Coordinates of C-alpha atoms and ligand atoms in Angstrom, one line a residue:
M211 CA 79.4 102.9 96.3
S212 CA 80.9 105.7 98.4
Q213 CA 79.5 109.2 98.4
L214 CA 79.9 110.9 95.1
Q215 CA 82.7 113.5 95.3
A216 CA 83.6 114.5 91.8
I217 CA 82.3 114.5 88.2
L218 CA 84.6 113.9 85.2
W219 CA 83.3 115.4 82.0
D220 CA 84.1 114.3 78.5
V221 CA 84.1 117.1 76.0
D222 CA 83.2 116.4 72.4
G223 CA 79.7 115.1 72.1
T224 CA 79.1 115.3 75.9
L225 CA 79.6 119.0 76.8
A226 CA 78.7 120.2 73.3
E227 CA 77.9 118.8 69.8
T228 CA 81.2 119.8 68.3
E229 CA 81.9 117.0 65.8
R230 CA 79.7 117.1 62.7
D231 CA 79.5 120.9 62.1
G232 CA 82.7 121.8 64.0
H233 CA 85.7 119.5 63.8
R234 CA 84.6 117.8 60.6
V235 CA 84.0 121.0 58.7
A236 CA 87.3 122.4 60.0
F237 CA 89.2 119.3 58.8
N238 CA 87.6 119.8 55.4
R239 CA 88.6 123.5 55.3
A240 CA 92.1 122.6 56.4
F241 CA 92.3 120.1 53.4
E242 CA 91.1 122.8 51.1
A243 CA 93.5 125.4 52.4
K244 CA 96.4 122.9 51.8
G245 CA 95.1 122.2 48.2
L246 CA 94.2 118.6 49.0
P247 CA 91.1 117.1 47.3
W248 CA 90.2 115.1 50.5
R249 CA 86.7 115.8 52.0
W250 CA 85.1 113.9 54.9
D251 CA 81.4 113.6 54.6
E252 CA 79.2 113.1 57.6
A253 CA 79.0 109.3 57.3
H254 CA 82.7 108.8 56.7
Y255 CA 83.5 111.1 59.7
G256 CA 81.2 109.0 61.8
E257 CA 83.4 106.0 60.9
L258 CA 86.6 107.9 61.6
L259 CA 85.4 108.9 65.1
R260 CA 86.3 105.3 66.2
V261 CA 89.8 106.7 66.2
A262 CA 90.3 109.1 69.1
G263 CA 92.4 112.2 68.5
G264 CA 92.4 114.4 65.4
R265 CA 96.0 113.7 64.4
E266 CA 95.6 110.0 64.8
R267 CA 92.3 110.2 62.8
L268 CA 94.2 111.9 59.9
L269 CA 96.9 109.3 59.9
H270 CA 94.3 106.5 60.0
D271 CA 92.5 108.0 57.0
M272 CA 95.8 108.5 55.1
A273 CA 96.6 104.8 55.4
S274 CA 93.8 104.0 52.9
R275 CA 94.4 107.0 50.5
P276 CA 96.5 106.3 47.5
D277 CA 97.3 110.0 47.1
A278 CA 98.6 110.4 50.6
P279 CA 102.4 110.8 51.0
P280 CA 104.2 107.5 50.8
L281 CA 106.7 107.9 53.6
A282 CA 105.7 107.7 57.3
D283 CA 107.7 110.8 58.2
E284 CA 105.9 112.8 55.5
R285 CA 102.5 111.6 56.7
T286 CA 103.3 112.5 60.3
R287 CA 104.4 116.0 59.2
L288 CA 101.4 116.5 57.1
A289 CA 99.0 115.3 59.8
R290 CA 100.6 117.7 62.3
E291 CA 100.3 120.6 59.9
L292 CA 96.7 119.8 59.0
H293 CA 95.8 119.3 62.6
M294 CA 97.1 122.7 63.7
S295 CA 95.2 124.3 60.8
K296 CA 92.0 122.4 61.7
N297 CA 92.2 123.5 65.3
A298 CA 92.6 127.1 64.4
L299 CA 89.6 126.8 62.0
F300 CA 87.6 125.0 64.7
G301 CA 88.3 127.9 67.2
Q302 CA 87.1 130.4 64.6
W303 CA 83.9 128.3 64.1
L304 CA 83.2 128.1 67.8
R305 CA 83.6 131.8 68.3
A306 CA 81.5 132.6 65.2
S307 CA 78.7 130.1 66.0
G308 CA 78.6 130.5 69.7
T309 CA 78.0 126.7 69.9
P310 CA 76.2 126.2 73.3
L311 CA 76.8 123.5 75.9
R312 CA 74.3 120.7 75.6
P313 CA 71.1 121.4 77.5
G314 CA 71.3 120.2 81.1
V315 CA 75.1 120.5 81.3
L316 CA 75.2 123.9 82.9
P317 CA 72.6 123.2 85.5
L318 CA 74.5 120.1 86.7
M319 CA 77.8 122.1 86.7
Q320 CA 76.2 124.8 88.8
Q321 CA 74.7 122.3 91.2
C322 CA 78.2 120.8 91.6
R323 CA 79.6 124.2 92.4
E324 CA 76.9 124.9 95.0
H325 CA 77.4 121.5 96.7
G326 CA 81.2 121.4 96.7
I327 CA 81.3 118.5 94.2
R328 CA 84.6 118.9 92.3
M329 CA 84.7 118.7 88.6
G330 CA 87.3 117.6 86.1
I331 CA 87.7 117.5 82.3
T332 CA 88.8 114.3 80.8
T333 CA 89.1 114.6 77.0
T334 CA 91.2 113.4 74.1
T335 CA 90.8 116.8 72.4
S336 CA 93.5 119.4 72.2
R337 CA 93.7 122.0 75.0
I338 CA 93.3 124.8 72.5
N339 CA 89.9 123.4 71.4
L340 CA 88.8 123.0 75.0
Q341 CA 89.8 126.5 75.8
A342 CA 87.8 127.9 72.9
L343 CA 84.7 126.0 73.9
M344 CA 84.9 126.8 77.6
Q345 CA 85.8 130.4 77.1
S346 CA 82.7 130.9 75.0
A347 CA 80.4 128.8 77.3
L348 CA 81.6 129.8 80.8
G349 CA 83.6 133.0 80.2
P350 CA 87.3 133.9 80.8
R351 CA 87.5 132.3 84.3
W352 CA 86.2 128.9 83.1
A353 CA 89.3 127.1 84.5
D354 CA 88.2 128.0 88.1
W355 CA 85.2 125.6 87.6
F356 CA 87.5 122.6 87.4
A357 CA 89.8 120.9 89.9
V358 CA 91.6 119.1 87.1
V359 CA 91.8 119.4 83.3
I360 CA 93.4 116.5 81.3
C361 CA 93.6 116.9 77.5
G362 CA 95.0 115.0 74.6
E363 CA 98.5 116.5 75.0
D364 CA 98.7 115.3 78.6
V365 CA 98.5 111.6 77.9
Q366 CA 100.7 109.0 76.2
R367 CA 97.7 107.0 75.0
K368 CA 94.3 108.4 74.2
K369 CA 90.9 106.9 74.9
P370 CA 89.9 104.0 75.0
D371 CA 93.1 103.8 77.1
P372 CA 92.2 104.6 80.7
E373 CA 95.2 107.0 81.1
V374 CA 93.2 110.2 81.0
Y375 CA 90.9 108.9 83.8
Q376 CA 93.8 107.5 85.9
R377 CA 95.5 110.9 85.7
A378 CA 92.4 112.7 86.8
L379 CA 91.9 110.3 89.8
Q380 CA 95.5 110.8 90.8
A381 CA 95.2 114.6 90.6
L382 CA 91.9 114.6 92.6
D383 CA 93.4 112.0 95.0
L384 CA 90.1 110.0 94.9
P385 CA 89.3 106.3 94.4
P386 CA 87.4 105.4 91.2
L387 CA 84.1 104.8 93.0
A388 CA 84.0 108.3 94.4
V389 CA 83.6 109.8 91.0
V390 CA 81.3 109.5 88.0
A391 CA 82.3 110.1 84.4
I392 CA 79.9 111.5 81.8
E393 CA 80.6 110.3 78.3
D394 CA 79.0 109.9 74.9
S395 CA 81.1 107.4 73.0
P396 CA 81.9 103.7 73.3
G397 CA 85.6 104.5 73.4
G398 CA 85.1 107.1 76.2
V399 CA 83.0 104.6 78.2
A400 CA 85.7 101.9 77.7
A401 CA 88.4 104.3 79.0
A402 CA 86.5 105.2 82.1
R403 CA 85.5 101.5 82.8
A404 CA 89.1 100.4 82.3
A405 CA 89.9 102.9 85.2
D406 CA 87.0 101.3 87.2
I407 CA 85.0 104.5 87.1
P408 CA 81.2 104.4 86.8
V409 CA 80.0 106.1 83.7
V410 CA 76.8 107.8 82.7
V411 CA 76.2 108.2 79.0
T412 CA 74.4 111.0 77.3
R413 CA 73.7 110.0 73.7
S414 CA 75.2 112.3 71.1
H415 CA 74.6 112.8 67.4
Y416 CA 77.2 110.4 66.2
F417 CA 76.8 107.8 68.9
A418 CA 72.9 107.8 69.1
Q419 CA 72.7 104.2 68.0
A420 CA 76.0 102.9 69.2
T421 CA 76.2 99.8 71.3
I422 CA 77.6 100.8 74.6
E423 CA 78.6 98.4 77.3
G424 CA 79.1 98.8 81.0
A425 CA 77.4 102.2 81.6
I426 CA 75.5 102.7 84.9
A427 CA 72.9 104.7 83.0
I428 CA 72.2 105.7 79.4
G429 CA 69.9 108.5 78.3
P430 CA 69.2 111.2 75.7
G431 CA 70.7 114.1 77.6
L432 CA 70.9 115.7 81.0
H433 CA 68.1 118.1 80.3
Q434 CA 65.3 115.6 80.5
R435 CA 64.2 112.8 82.8
E436 CA 62.4 110.7 80.2
G437 CA 64.2 108.1 78.2
W438 CA 66.8 107.1 80.7
R439 CA 67.7 103.5 81.6
P440 CA 67.5 102.9 84.5
A441 CA 64.4 105.1 84.7
L442 CA 64.6 108.3 86.7
R443 CA 62.1 109.1 89.5
G444 CA 59.9 112.2 88.9
T445 CA 59.1 113.9 85.7
H446 CA 60.4 117.4 86.1
G447 CA 63.8 119.0 86.0
P448 CA 67.1 118.1 84.6
V449 CA 69.3 115.2 85.8
G450 CA 70.9 116.3 89.1
L451 CA 73.4 115.1 91.7
D452 CA 70.7 113.0 93.5
D453 CA 70.0 111.2 90.3
L454 CA 73.7 110.4 89.7
Q455 CA 74.1 109.2 93.3
A456 CA 71.0 107.0 92.9
W457 CA 72.4 105.4 89.8
C458 CA 75.6 104.8 91.6
S459 CA 73.8 103.1 94.4
E460 CA 71.8 100.9 92.0
M461 CA 75.0 100.1 90.1
D462 CA 75.4 96.5 91.3
S463 CA 71.9 95.6 90.2
V464 CA 72.4 97.0 86.7
S465 CA 76.0 96.0 86.0
Q466 CA 74.9 93.6 83.3
F467 CA 73.0 96.4 81.5
G468 CA 74.6 97.3 78.2
Ligands
XBP19 C1 86.8 113.6 70.9 C2 88.0 113.3 70.0 C3 88.8 114.4 69.5 C4 88.0 115.4 68.6 C5 88.9 116.3 67.8 O1 87.3 113.9 72.2 O2 88.3 112.2 69.7 O3 89.8 113.9 68.7 O4 87.2 114.7 67.6 O5 89.8 117.0 68.6 P1 86.5 113.6 73.5 P2 91.4 117.0 68.3 O6 85.1 113.0 73.2 O7 87.3 112.7 74.4 O8 86.3 115.0 74.2 O9 91.5 117.2 66.8 O10 92.0 118.1 69.1 O11 91.9 115.6 68.7
MG20 MG1 83.1 112.4 73.5

Protein backbone atom coordinates (compact mmCIF):
# COMPACT_ATOMS: atom_id res chain seq x y z
CA MET A 1 0.00 0.00 0.00
CA SER A 2 1.43 3.34 -1.00
CA GLN A 3 1.10 6.45 1.11
CA LEU A 4 -2.50 7.62 1.36
CA GLN A 5 -2.93 10.69 -0.83
CA ALA A 6 -6.67 11.25 -1.09
CA ILE A 7 -10.01 10.35 0.45
CA LEU A 8 -13.12 9.84 -1.65
CA TRP A 9 -16.38 10.48 0.18
CA ASP A 10 -19.73 8.92 -0.58
CA VAL A 11 -22.59 11.28 0.31
CA ASP A 12 -25.97 9.81 1.29
CA GLY A 13 -25.59 7.71 4.41
CA THR A 14 -21.88 8.48 4.75
CA LEU A 15 -21.57 12.26 5.01
CA ALA A 16 -25.06 12.59 6.46
CA GLU A 17 -28.18 10.55 7.24
CA THR A 18 -30.25 11.91 4.39
CA GLU A 19 -32.37 8.98 3.26
CA ARG A 20 -35.17 8.10 5.73
CA ASP A 21 -36.24 11.61 6.74
CA GLY A 22 -34.88 13.44 3.70
CA HIS A 23 -35.11 11.82 0.28
CA ARG A 24 -37.87 9.37 1.30
CA VAL A 25 -40.17 12.02 2.72
CA ALA A 26 -39.44 14.34 -0.22
CA PHE A 27 -40.41 11.56 -2.67
CA ASN A 28 -43.69 11.12 -0.79
CA ARG A 29 -44.40 14.85 -0.90
CA ALA A 30 -43.66 14.87 -4.62
CA PHE A 31 -46.18 12.02 -5.11
CA GLU A 32 -48.75 13.95 -3.09
CA ALA A 33 -48.16 17.20 -5.01
CA LYS A 34 -48.69 15.31 -8.28
CA GLY A 35 -51.95 13.81 -6.93
CA LEU A 36 -50.54 10.28 -6.84
CA PRO A 37 -51.60 7.90 -4.05
CA TRP A 38 -48.10 6.32 -3.87
CA ARG A 39 -46.27 6.49 -0.54
CA TRP A 40 -42.96 4.86 0.36
CA ASP A 41 -42.84 3.69 3.97
CA GLU A 42 -39.52 3.24 5.75
CA ALA A 43 -39.25 -0.49 5.08
CA HIS A 44 -40.18 -0.25 1.41
CA TYR A 45 -37.71 2.59 0.91
CA GLY A 46 -35.02 0.40 2.47
CA GLU A 47 -35.71 -2.19 -0.24
CA LEU A 48 -35.71 0.46 -2.94
CA LEU A 49 -32.29 1.73 -1.87
CA ARG A 50 -30.83 -1.29 -3.64
CA VAL A 51 -31.45 0.76 -6.78
CA ALA A 52 -28.97 3.66 -6.93
CA GLY A 53 -30.27 6.98 -8.23
CA GLY A 54 -33.62 8.56 -7.46
CA ARG A 55 -34.95 8.49 -11.04
CA GLU A 56 -33.90 4.88 -11.50
CA ARG A 57 -35.56 4.07 -8.14
CA LEU A 58 -38.82 5.63 -9.30
CA LEU A 59 -38.78 3.66 -12.55
CA HIS A 60 -38.00 0.46 -10.67
CA ASP A 61 -40.94 1.03 -8.33
CA MET A 62 -43.32 1.90 -11.19
CA ALA A 63 -42.53 -1.44 -12.82
CA SER A 64 -44.54 -3.22 -10.10
CA ARG A 65 -47.38 -0.67 -9.82
CA PRO A 66 -50.55 -1.43 -11.80
CA ASP A 67 -51.53 2.27 -11.66
CA ALA A 68 -48.26 3.50 -13.20
CA PRO A 69 -48.41 4.81 -16.80
CA PRO A 70 -48.39 1.88 -19.24
CA LEU A 71 -45.92 3.29 -21.77
CA ALA A 72 -42.19 3.47 -21.16
CA ASP A 73 -42.00 7.05 -22.49
CA GLU A 74 -44.71 8.22 -20.11
CA ARG A 75 -42.96 6.57 -17.18
CA THR A 76 -39.68 8.19 -18.07
CA ARG A 77 -41.36 11.60 -18.27
CA LEU A 78 -43.18 11.09 -14.98
CA ALA A 79 -40.02 9.86 -13.24
CA ARG A 80 -38.12 12.93 -14.45
CA GLU A 81 -40.87 15.27 -13.24
CA LEU A 82 -41.22 13.57 -9.84
CA HIS A 83 -37.47 13.50 -9.39
CA MET A 84 -37.08 17.23 -10.02
CA SER A 85 -39.90 17.96 -7.61
CA LYS A 86 -38.38 15.58 -5.02
CA ASN A 87 -34.97 17.26 -5.28
CA ALA A 88 -36.51 20.71 -4.72
CA LEU A 89 -38.38 19.41 -1.67
CA PHE A 90 -35.23 17.68 -0.41
CA GLY A 91 -33.34 20.98 -0.60
CA GLN A 92 -36.10 22.71 1.36
CA TRP A 93 -35.93 19.97 4.00
CA LEU A 94 -32.15 20.29 4.31
CA ARG A 95 -32.30 24.04 4.73
CA ALA A 96 -35.13 23.85 7.26
CA SER A 97 -33.72 20.92 9.29
CA GLY A 98 -30.07 21.93 9.17
CA THR A 99 -29.25 18.23 8.94
CA PRO A 100 -25.68 17.89 10.22
CA LEU A 101 -22.78 15.89 8.86
CA ARG A 102 -22.41 12.58 10.65
CA PRO A 103 -20.21 12.88 13.74
CA GLY A 104 -16.53 12.41 13.00
CA VAL A 105 -16.83 13.50 9.36
CA LEU A 106 -15.82 17.13 9.87
CA PRO A 107 -12.78 16.34 12.07
CA LEU A 108 -11.43 13.96 9.40
CA MET A 109 -12.08 16.51 6.67
CA GLN A 110 -10.26 19.18 8.67
CA GLN A 111 -7.35 16.83 9.27
CA CYS A 112 -7.13 16.15 5.54
CA ARG A 113 -6.96 19.88 4.84
CA GLU A 114 -4.26 20.40 7.48
CA HIS A 115 -2.15 17.57 6.08
CA GLY A 116 -2.59 18.27 2.39
CA ILE A 117 -4.58 15.08 1.77
CA ARG A 118 -6.88 15.80 -1.15
CA MET A 119 -10.57 14.96 -0.95
CA GLY A 120 -13.16 14.04 -3.53
CA ILE A 121 -16.91 13.47 -3.63
CA THR A 122 -18.06 10.28 -5.34
CA THR A 123 -21.82 10.01 -5.23
CA THR A 124 -24.80 8.83 -7.25
CA THR A 125 -26.92 11.67 -5.94
CA SER A 126 -27.79 14.74 -8.03
CA ARG A 127 -25.47 17.76 -7.88
CA ILE A 128 -28.27 20.00 -6.59
CA ASN A 129 -28.70 17.75 -3.53
CA LEU A 130 -24.97 17.70 -2.84
CA GLN A 131 -24.83 21.49 -3.12
CA ALA A 132 -27.68 21.90 -0.63
CA LEU A 133 -26.01 19.56 1.87
CA MET A 134 -22.51 20.99 1.60
CA GLN A 135 -23.65 24.58 1.56
CA SER A 136 -25.44 24.05 4.84
CA ALA A 137 -22.63 21.96 6.38
CA LEU A 138 -19.47 23.74 5.15
CA GLY A 139 -20.71 27.13 3.95
CA PRO A 140 -20.73 28.86 0.56
CA ARG A 141 -17.08 28.00 -0.23
CA TRP A 142 -17.62 24.28 0.30
CA ALA A 143 -16.34 23.40 -3.18
CA ASP A 144 -12.84 24.62 -2.21
CA TRP A 145 -12.59 21.63 0.13
CA PHE A 146 -12.67 19.12 -2.73
CA ALA A 147 -10.24 18.43 -5.55
CA VAL A 148 -12.91 16.55 -7.49
CA VAL A 149 -16.70 16.24 -7.31
CA ILE A 150 -18.41 13.48 -9.31
CA CYS A 151 -22.22 13.28 -9.06
CA GLY A 152 -25.00 11.22 -10.62
CA GLU A 153 -25.18 13.44 -13.71
CA ASP A 154 -21.49 12.95 -14.45
CA VAL A 155 -21.63 9.22 -15.12
CA GLN A 156 -23.25 6.94 -17.66
CA ARG A 157 -23.72 4.16 -15.12
CA LYS A 158 -24.34 4.69 -11.41
CA LYS A 159 -23.00 2.61 -8.50
CA PRO A 160 -22.39 -0.33 -8.19
CA ASP A 161 -20.68 0.43 -11.50
CA PRO A 162 -17.13 1.70 -10.80
CA GLU A 163 -17.41 4.65 -13.21
CA VAL A 164 -17.80 7.31 -10.50
CA TYR A 165 -14.62 6.09 -8.81
CA GLN A 166 -12.69 5.67 -12.05
CA ARG A 167 -13.52 9.25 -13.02
CA ALA A 168 -12.36 10.51 -9.64
CA LEU A 169 -9.04 8.65 -9.93
CA GLN A 170 -8.56 10.05 -13.39
CA ALA A 171 -9.23 13.60 -12.23
CA LEU A 172 -6.86 13.21 -9.27
CA ASP A 173 -4.29 11.44 -11.45
CA LEU A 174 -3.77 8.82 -8.73
CA PRO A 175 -3.63 5.02 -8.72
CA PRO A 176 -6.38 3.23 -6.75
CA LEU A 177 -4.10 2.20 -3.88
CA ALA A 178 -3.20 5.82 -3.14
CA VAL A 179 -6.79 6.59 -2.11
CA VAL A 180 -9.40 5.33 0.33
CA ALA A 181 -13.15 5.48 -0.25
CA ILE A 182 -15.56 5.95 2.64
CA GLU A 183 -18.95 4.34 1.99
CA ASP A 184 -22.04 3.04 3.77
CA SER A 185 -23.80 0.72 1.31
CA PRO A 186 -23.05 -2.62 -0.36
CA GLY A 187 -23.52 -1.00 -3.78
CA GLY A 188 -21.09 1.79 -2.93
CA VAL A 189 -18.50 -0.66 -1.66
CA ALA A 190 -18.92 -2.79 -4.78
CA ALA A 191 -18.35 0.30 -6.95
CA ALA A 192 -15.13 1.26 -5.18
CA ARG A 193 -13.87 -2.33 -5.11
CA ALA A 194 -14.54 -2.72 -8.82
CA ALA A 195 -12.22 0.28 -9.29
CA ASP A 196 -9.64 -1.50 -7.02
CA ILE A 197 -9.98 1.19 -4.35
CA PRO A 198 -9.76 0.19 -0.66
CA VAL A 199 -12.99 1.02 1.19
CA VAL A 200 -13.80 1.88 4.79
CA VAL A 201 -17.46 1.46 5.76
CA THR A 202 -19.34 3.57 8.28
CA ARG A 203 -22.62 1.81 9.02
CA SER A 204 -25.67 3.97 8.30
CA HIS A 205 -29.32 3.69 9.31
CA TYR A 206 -30.44 1.70 6.28
CA PHE A 207 -27.36 -0.50 5.94
CA ALA A 208 -26.74 -1.18 9.64
CA GLN A 209 -27.18 -4.94 9.18
CA ALA A 210 -26.31 -5.32 5.50
CA THR A 211 -23.77 -7.92 4.45
CA ILE A 212 -20.81 -6.02 3.13
CA GLU A 213 -17.98 -7.76 1.32
CA GLY A 214 -14.47 -6.59 0.69
CA ALA A 215 -14.11 -3.56 2.97
CA ILE A 216 -10.76 -2.99 4.68
CA ALA A 217 -12.59 -1.83 7.83
CA ILE A 218 -16.19 -1.61 9.02
CA GLY A 219 -17.43 0.39 11.99
CA PRO A 220 -20.28 2.39 13.49
CA GLY A 221 -19.01 5.84 12.54
CA LEU A 222 -15.90 8.01 12.37
CA HIS A 223 -16.59 9.63 15.74
CA GLN A 224 -15.70 6.59 17.83
CA ARG A 225 -12.90 4.07 18.12
CA GLU A 226 -14.99 1.28 19.63
CA GLY A 227 -16.82 -1.22 17.46
CA TRP A 228 -14.46 -1.23 14.48
CA ARG A 229 -13.18 -4.34 12.70
CA PRO A 230 -10.20 -4.51 12.52
CA ALA A 231 -10.01 -2.97 16.00
CA LEU A 232 -8.48 0.47 16.39
CA ARG A 233 -5.59 1.20 18.72
CA GLY A 234 -6.31 3.61 21.56
CA THR A 235 -9.62 4.57 23.05
CA HIS A 236 -9.89 8.32 22.55
CA GLY A 237 -10.66 10.55 19.63
CA PRO A 238 -12.29 10.12 16.26
CA VAL A 239 -10.98 7.98 13.40
CA GLY A 240 -8.10 9.87 11.82
CA LEU A 241 -5.66 9.69 8.94
CA ASP A 242 -3.23 7.48 10.89
CA ASP A 243 -6.04 4.97 11.42
CA LEU A 244 -6.92 4.93 7.72
CA GLN A 245 -3.26 4.48 6.84
CA ALA A 246 -2.94 1.63 9.38
CA TRP A 247 -5.98 -0.15 7.91
CA CYS A 248 -4.52 0.24 4.44
CA SER A 249 -1.25 -1.31 5.61
CA GLU A 250 -3.12 -4.20 7.24
CA MET A 251 -5.22 -4.68 4.11
CA ASP A 252 -3.55 -7.84 2.85
CA SER A 253 -4.09 -9.67 6.14
CA VAL A 254 -7.81 -8.83 6.27
CA SER A 255 -8.71 -9.15 2.62
CA GLN A 256 -10.93 -12.14 3.39
CA PHE A 257 -12.86 -10.11 5.92
CA GLY A 258 -16.46 -9.43 4.91
C1 LIG B 1 -27.45 7.53 -2.72
C2 LIG B 1 -28.44 7.38 -3.81
C3 LIG B 1 -29.20 8.54 -4.29
C4 LIG B 1 -30.10 9.17 -3.23
C5 LIG B 1 -31.11 10.11 -3.84
O1 LIG B 1 -26.30 8.15 -3.24
O2 LIG B 1 -28.60 6.28 -4.32
O3 LIG B 1 -29.97 8.11 -5.37
O4 LIG B 1 -30.84 8.15 -2.58
O5 LIG B 1 -30.52 11.08 -4.64
P1 LIG B 1 -24.82 7.94 -2.57
P2 LIG B 1 -31.03 11.33 -6.16
O6 LIG B 1 -24.93 7.03 -1.37
O7 LIG B 1 -23.97 7.37 -3.69
O8 LIG B 1 -24.37 9.33 -2.17
O9 LIG B 1 -32.51 11.34 -6.12
O10 LIG B 1 -30.44 12.66 -6.54
O11 LIG B 1 -30.48 10.20 -6.99
MG1 LIG C 1 -24.28 6.07 0.43
